[in-house]
Structure formats: structure tokens, C-alpha cells
Short mmCIF file of C-alpha atoms in Angstrom, two decimals:
data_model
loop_
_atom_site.label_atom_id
_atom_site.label_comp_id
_atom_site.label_asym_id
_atom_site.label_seq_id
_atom_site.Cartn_x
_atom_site.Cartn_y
_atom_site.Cartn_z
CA UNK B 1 -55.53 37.11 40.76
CA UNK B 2 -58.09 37.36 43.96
CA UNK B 3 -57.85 34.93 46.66
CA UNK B 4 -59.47 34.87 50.20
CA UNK B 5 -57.69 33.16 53.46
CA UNK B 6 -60.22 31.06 55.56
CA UNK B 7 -59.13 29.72 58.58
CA UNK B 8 -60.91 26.12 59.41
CA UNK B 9 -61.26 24.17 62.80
CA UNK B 10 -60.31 27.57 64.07
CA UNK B 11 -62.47 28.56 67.45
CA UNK B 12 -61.38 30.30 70.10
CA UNK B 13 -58.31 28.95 72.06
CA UNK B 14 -57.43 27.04 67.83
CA UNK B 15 -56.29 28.77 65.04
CA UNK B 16 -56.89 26.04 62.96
CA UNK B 17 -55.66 25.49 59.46
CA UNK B 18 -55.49 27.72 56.78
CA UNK B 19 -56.37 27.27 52.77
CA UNK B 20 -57.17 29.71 50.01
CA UNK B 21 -59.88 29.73 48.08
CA UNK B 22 -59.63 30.98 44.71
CA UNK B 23 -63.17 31.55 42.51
CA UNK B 24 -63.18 32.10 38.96
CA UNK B 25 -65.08 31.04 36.04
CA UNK B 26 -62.71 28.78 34.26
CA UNK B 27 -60.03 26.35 35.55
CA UNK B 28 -56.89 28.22 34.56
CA UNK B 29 -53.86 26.32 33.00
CA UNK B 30 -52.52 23.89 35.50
CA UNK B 31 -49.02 25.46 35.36
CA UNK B 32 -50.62 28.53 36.08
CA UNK B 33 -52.38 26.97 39.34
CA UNK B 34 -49.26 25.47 40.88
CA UNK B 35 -47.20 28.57 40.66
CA UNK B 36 -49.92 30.82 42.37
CA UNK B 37 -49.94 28.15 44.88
CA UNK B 38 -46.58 27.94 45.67
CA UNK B 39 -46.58 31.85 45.66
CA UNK B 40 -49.08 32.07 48.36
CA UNK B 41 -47.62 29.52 50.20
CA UNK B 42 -50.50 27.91 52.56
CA UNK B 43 -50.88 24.28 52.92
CA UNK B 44 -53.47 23.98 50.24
CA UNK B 45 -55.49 26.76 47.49
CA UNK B 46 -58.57 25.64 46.43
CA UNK B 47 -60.01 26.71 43.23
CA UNK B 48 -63.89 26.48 42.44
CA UNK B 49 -65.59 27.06 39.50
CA UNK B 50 -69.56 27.35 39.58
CA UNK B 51 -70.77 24.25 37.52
CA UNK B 52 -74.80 24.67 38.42
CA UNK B 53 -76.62 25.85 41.36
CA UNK B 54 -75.04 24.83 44.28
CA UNK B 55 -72.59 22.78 42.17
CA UNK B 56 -68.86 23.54 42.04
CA UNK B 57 -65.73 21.88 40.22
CA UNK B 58 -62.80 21.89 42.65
CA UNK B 59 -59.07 20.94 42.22
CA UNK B 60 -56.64 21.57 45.01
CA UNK B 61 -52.82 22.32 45.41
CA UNK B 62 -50.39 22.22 47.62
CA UNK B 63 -46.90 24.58 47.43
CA UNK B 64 -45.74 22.00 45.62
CA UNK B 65 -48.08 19.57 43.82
CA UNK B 66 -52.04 18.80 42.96
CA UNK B 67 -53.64 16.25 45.29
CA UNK B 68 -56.86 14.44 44.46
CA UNK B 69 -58.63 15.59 47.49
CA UNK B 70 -58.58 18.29 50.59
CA UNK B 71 -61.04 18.06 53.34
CA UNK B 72 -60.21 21.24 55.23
CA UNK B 73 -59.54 23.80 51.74
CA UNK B 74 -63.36 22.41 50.83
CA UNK B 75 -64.88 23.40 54.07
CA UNK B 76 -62.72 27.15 53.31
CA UNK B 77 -64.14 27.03 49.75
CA UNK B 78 -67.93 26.59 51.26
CA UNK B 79 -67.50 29.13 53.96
CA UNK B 80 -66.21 31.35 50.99
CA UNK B 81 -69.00 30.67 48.83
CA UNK B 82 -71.37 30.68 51.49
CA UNK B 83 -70.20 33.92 52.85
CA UNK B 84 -69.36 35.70 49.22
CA UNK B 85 -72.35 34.28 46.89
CA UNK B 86 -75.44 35.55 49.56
CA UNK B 87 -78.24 33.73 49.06
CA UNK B 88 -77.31 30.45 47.01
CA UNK B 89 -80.87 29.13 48.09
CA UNK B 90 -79.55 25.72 49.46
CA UNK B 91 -77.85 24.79 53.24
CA UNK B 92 -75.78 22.65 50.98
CA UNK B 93 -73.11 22.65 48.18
CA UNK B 94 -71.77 19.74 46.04
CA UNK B 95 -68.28 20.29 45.19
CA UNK B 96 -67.08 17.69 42.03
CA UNK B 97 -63.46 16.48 41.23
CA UNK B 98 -61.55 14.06 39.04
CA UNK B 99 -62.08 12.31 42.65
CA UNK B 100 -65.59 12.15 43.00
CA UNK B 101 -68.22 14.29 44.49
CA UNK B 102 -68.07 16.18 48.09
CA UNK B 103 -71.13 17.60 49.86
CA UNK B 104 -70.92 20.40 52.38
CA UNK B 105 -73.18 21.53 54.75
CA UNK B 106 -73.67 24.73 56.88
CA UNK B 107 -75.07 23.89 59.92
CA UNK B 108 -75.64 27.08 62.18
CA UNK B 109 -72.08 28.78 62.29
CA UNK B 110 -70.05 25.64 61.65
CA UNK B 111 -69.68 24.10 57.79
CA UNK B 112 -69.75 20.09 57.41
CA UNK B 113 -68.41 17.48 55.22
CA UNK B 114 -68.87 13.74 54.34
CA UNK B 115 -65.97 11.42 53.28
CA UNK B 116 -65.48 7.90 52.75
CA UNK B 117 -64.22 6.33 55.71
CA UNK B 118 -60.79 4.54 55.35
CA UNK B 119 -59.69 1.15 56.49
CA UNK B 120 -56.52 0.21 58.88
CA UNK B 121 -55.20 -2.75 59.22
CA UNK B 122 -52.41 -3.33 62.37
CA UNK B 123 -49.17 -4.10 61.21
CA UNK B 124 -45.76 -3.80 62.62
CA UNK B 125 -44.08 -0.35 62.56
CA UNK B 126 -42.30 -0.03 59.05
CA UNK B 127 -38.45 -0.18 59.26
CA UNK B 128 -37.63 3.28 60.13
CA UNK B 129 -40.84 4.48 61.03
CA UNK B 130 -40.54 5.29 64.91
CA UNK B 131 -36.76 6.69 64.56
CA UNK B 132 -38.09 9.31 62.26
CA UNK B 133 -40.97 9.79 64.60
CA UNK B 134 -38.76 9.82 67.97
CA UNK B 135 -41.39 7.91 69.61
CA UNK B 136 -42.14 4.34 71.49
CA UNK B 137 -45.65 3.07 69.75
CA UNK B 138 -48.68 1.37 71.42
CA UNK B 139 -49.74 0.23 68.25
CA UNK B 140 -49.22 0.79 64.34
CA UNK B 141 -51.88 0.12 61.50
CA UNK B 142 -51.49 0.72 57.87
CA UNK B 143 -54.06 1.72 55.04
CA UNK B 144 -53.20 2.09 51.26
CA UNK B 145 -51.53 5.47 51.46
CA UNK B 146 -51.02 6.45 55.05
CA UNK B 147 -49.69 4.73 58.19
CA UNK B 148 -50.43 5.79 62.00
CA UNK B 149 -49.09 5.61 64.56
CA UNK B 150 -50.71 5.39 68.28
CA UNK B 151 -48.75 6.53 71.23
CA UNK B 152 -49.45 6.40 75.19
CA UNK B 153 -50.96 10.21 76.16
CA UNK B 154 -51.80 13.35 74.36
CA UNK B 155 -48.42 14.87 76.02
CA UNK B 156 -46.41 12.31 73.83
CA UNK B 157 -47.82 13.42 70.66
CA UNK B 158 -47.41 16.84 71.31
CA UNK B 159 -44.20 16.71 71.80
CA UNK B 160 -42.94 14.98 68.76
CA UNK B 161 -40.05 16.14 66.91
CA UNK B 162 -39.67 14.35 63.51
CA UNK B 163 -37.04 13.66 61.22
CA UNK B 164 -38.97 14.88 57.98
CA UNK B 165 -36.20 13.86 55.59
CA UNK B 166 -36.35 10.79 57.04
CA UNK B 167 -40.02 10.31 56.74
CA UNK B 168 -40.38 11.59 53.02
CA UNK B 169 -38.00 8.56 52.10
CA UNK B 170 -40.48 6.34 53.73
CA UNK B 171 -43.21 4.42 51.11
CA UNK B 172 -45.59 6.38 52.91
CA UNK B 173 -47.84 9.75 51.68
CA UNK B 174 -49.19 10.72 55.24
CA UNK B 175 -47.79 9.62 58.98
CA UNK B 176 -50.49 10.29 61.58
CA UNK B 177 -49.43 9.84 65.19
CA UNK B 178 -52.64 9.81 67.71
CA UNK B 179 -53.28 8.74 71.56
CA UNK B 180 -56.63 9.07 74.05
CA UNK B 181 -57.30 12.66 74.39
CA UNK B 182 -57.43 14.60 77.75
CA UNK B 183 -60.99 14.96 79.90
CA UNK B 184 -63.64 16.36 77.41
CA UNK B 185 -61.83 14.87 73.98
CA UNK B 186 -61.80 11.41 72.96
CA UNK B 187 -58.07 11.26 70.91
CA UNK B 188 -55.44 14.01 69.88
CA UNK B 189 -53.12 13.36 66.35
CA UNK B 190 -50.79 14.61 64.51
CA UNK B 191 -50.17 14.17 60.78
CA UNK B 192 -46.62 14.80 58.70
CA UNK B 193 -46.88 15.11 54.53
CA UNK B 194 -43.42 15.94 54.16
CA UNK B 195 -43.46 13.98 50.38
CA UNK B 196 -46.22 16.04 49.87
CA UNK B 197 -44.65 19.69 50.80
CA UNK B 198 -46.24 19.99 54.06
CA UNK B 199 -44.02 18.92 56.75
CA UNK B 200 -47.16 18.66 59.11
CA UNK B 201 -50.96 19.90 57.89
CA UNK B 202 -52.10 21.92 60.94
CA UNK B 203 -55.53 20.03 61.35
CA UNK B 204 -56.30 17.20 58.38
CA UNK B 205 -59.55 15.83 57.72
CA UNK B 206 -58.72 13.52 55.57
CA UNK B 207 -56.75 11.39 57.86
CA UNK B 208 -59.49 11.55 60.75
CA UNK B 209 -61.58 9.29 57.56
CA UNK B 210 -59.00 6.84 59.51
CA UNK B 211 -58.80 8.13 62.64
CA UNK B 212 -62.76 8.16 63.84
CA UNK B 213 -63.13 4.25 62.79
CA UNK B 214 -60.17 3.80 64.39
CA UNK B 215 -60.97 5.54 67.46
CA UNK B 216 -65.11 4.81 67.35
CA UNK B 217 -64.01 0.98 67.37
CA UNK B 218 -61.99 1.46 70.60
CA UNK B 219 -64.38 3.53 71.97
CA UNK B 220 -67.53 2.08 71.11
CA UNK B 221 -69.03 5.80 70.41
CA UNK B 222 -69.89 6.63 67.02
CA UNK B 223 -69.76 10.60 67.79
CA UNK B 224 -66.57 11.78 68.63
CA UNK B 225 -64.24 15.35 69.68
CA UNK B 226 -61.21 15.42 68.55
CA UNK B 227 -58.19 17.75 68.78
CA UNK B 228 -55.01 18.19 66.76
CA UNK B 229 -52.08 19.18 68.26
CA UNK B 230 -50.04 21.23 65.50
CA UNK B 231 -48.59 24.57 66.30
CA UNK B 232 -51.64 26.08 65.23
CA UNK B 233 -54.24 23.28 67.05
CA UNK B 234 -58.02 22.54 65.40
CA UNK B 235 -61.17 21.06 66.90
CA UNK B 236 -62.88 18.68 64.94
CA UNK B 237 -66.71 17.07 65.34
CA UNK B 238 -66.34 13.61 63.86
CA UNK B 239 -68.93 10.77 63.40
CA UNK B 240 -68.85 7.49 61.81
CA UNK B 241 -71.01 6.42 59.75
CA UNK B 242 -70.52 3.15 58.96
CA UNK B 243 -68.97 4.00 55.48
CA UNK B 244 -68.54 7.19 55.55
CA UNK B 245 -67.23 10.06 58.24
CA UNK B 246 -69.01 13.42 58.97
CA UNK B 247 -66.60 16.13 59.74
CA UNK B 248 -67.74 19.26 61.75
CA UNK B 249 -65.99 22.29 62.41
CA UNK B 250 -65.72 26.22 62.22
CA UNK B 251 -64.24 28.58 59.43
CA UNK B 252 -63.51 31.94 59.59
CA UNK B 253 -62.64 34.15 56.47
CA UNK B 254 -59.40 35.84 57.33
CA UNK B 255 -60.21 39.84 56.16
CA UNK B 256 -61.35 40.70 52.77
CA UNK B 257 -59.69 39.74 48.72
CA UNK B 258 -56.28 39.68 48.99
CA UNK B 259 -54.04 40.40 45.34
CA UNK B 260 -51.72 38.04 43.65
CA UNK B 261 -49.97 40.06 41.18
CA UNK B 262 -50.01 36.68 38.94
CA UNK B 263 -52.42 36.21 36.06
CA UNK B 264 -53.66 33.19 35.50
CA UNK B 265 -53.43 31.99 31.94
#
């Protein structure tokens, strides 16, 4: 098996977060897809398999399980295609999955994506919640999957340490802890999976589809910067729109094909 590393939200002083992409013709077994996965061992491989021009059927996987969407291993899978195919006669790619349909869209060196935005409604903190974090909270809001968390400065979400245990018992798939950003970015976050695998995704697009209402409400802007504050750090473009959120950012392929010695069944 032939994968390729691509490195997303990575420019400059971010090294953004990584995904492989796997192309082949066929979807292989799923078995067969989790244990390559798990073998390569980056937050999520994407595999694509050409459906039409332009078109693509995607499924992703973590280490550890399948998840019904990816923002960041689809903006890898375009830069792959993009880079890999040559000419595919189209700025644009539509990527389908048992989820629905994703467009992406090079624009100059960076690759872009639309998403359905997601609603947040404030709550109280969950029982449990902010000792797992280690934090004090300015706020907490909830949507159907993920809860967030907002915090006083940029310096207090770097520097939380969480209990992961902890927050994989918690009814919760994603915990997303955010504040104003520093001069020249309008909010920082971080975001844990730990009941997914990934103790924290390096830079996640699919939680700033709750982040950029969140933060173009407070705001009043519509076009936002944002940065996330992993180890590894990302830069993301963002833009509501009304709906739906655009999400901008760079992707670098990481060298050439790299080997598996796994064959997919």
C-alpha cells in the first residue's frame, strides 16, 4: 500500500496537522482500512476513490475508528489530488461520503472547504467538565456532539493540561476550549477527541463549523483568523456564511509515496 503525508494549516512559524491520503481505485475491505490506519498512526487517513471528473468517494479513519467526516484529511486529499492528478481541468473537487457531499477549492497556493455551520447553545459546564480541563470558564455552550469551552486569554488555553481519561468518560465526542486571540487573530482553541483516539487533533476544522458563528456573533465580523494552539499550531481563514463556514488554509505534501507493507484486501 502507497500513501502520501500532507501537512494542512501548516505555514511558516505552524506545522499544522497531518493526514494521509490514500488513492486507489476501489474502497478496500473496511477491516483492511482500519488496520492500515492504525499502522500509520496519524490523526486521520483519508482514502479517495475517483467516482467522475473531479468527483471523489471519501471515507476517513482515525487510529482507532471511522468517522463520518474530516475537514483537514479532505483539504490533504485535494492538495494530493491536485498536486498528483496534473491537470484535472477544474479549480474544484467534490468529494462524496455516506455524509454528504464536500467541495474543495484551490485558491492560489492555499486549498478551501465549505461545511455546514453548527449551532451552540450556552449551558452550564457539564459535571466534570472544567476538572478534566484544569480551567476556570467564561462561558460554556453545547451542540449535539461537542461542547466548548471559552476561557479568559490565549495564554490560558495554551496552557491546558487535561485529564483525557477523564474527558473520554464524559457524554461528549469533541471538547473545544477557545478565548480572544492576540493582536492580528480574532480567537485561539483547542480541541481534545480522546473517545475518538486522538487525545487533541492538532488543528480541527470541523469544530471551527462552531467556533466562527460563535466567534463572528461576538465579533460582529463575518471573516475571521484564527489560530490553534496544539503542539504543532495551524492557521486557519474562516468565514461565515450564514449556514455554512468557508475554511482556508495551506497544505504541503510531506516528500514523495511512502510504503505500507500491508495489502489491502
Amino acid at each position: 500500500m502507497r500513501y502520501h503525508i500532507v501537512d494542512t494549516f501548516a505555514d511558516g512559524r505552524y506545522a499544522g496537522n497531518p493526514a494521509a491520503v490514500v488513492a486507489v481505485d476501489s474502497f478496500p475491505d473496511e477491516a483492511s482500512m482500519q488496520e492500515a490506519a492504525h499502522r500509520i498512526g496519524l490523526p486521520t487517513t483519508a482514502y479517495v476513490v475517483p467516482a467522475g471528473p473531479g468527483e471523489y468517494g471519501v471515507r476517513w479513519f482515525t487510529p482507532y475508528k471511522e468517522i463520518n467526516l474530516c475537514g483537514h484529511a479532505t483539504i490533504a486529499s485535494a492538495r494530493h489530488l491536485f498536486e498528483a492528478a496534473g491537470d484535472l481541468g477544474s479549480d474544484t473537487l467534490r468529494f462524496v461520503s455516506d455524509n454528504g457531499v464536500l467541495y474543495a477549492e484551490r485558491v492560489g497556493d492555499l486549498i478551501a472547504i465549505d461545511l455546514p455551520a453548527a449551532t451552540l447553545m450556552p449551558a452550564p459546564p457539564p459535571q466534570g467538565l472544567l476538572e478534566a480541563l484544569g480551567v476556570d470558564a467564561v462561558g460554556c455552550a453545547v451542540s449535539s456532539d461537542d461542547v466548548l469551552v471559552e476561557v479568559a486569554s490565549a495564554e490560558a488555553v495554551a496552557q491546558v493540561r487535561p485529564d483525557f481519561a477523564a474527558l473520554a468518560r464524559l457524554p461528549f465526542r469533541g471538547h473545544i476550549v477557545t478565548a480572544p486571540g492576540p493582536s492580528g487573530v480574532d480567537f485561539v482553541s483547542r480541541t481534545f477527541f480522546p473517545s475518538l483516539g486522538v487525545d487533541e487533533d492538532q488543528v480541527c476544522v470541523t469544530a471551527h463549523c462552531k467556533l466562527t458563528p460563535f466567534w463572528a456573533r461576538r465579533l460582529n465580523r463575518q471573516a475571521l483568523v484564527a489560530l490553534q494552539l496544539s503542539q504543532r499550531g495551524g492557521r486557519l481563514e474562516v468565514e461565515h456564511r450564514g449556514d455554512r463556514v468557508r475554511v482556508l488554509g495551506a497544505a504541503v505534501r510531506r516528500g514523495g509515496a511512502r510504503d505500507l507493507a500491508l495489502a489491502l484486501r
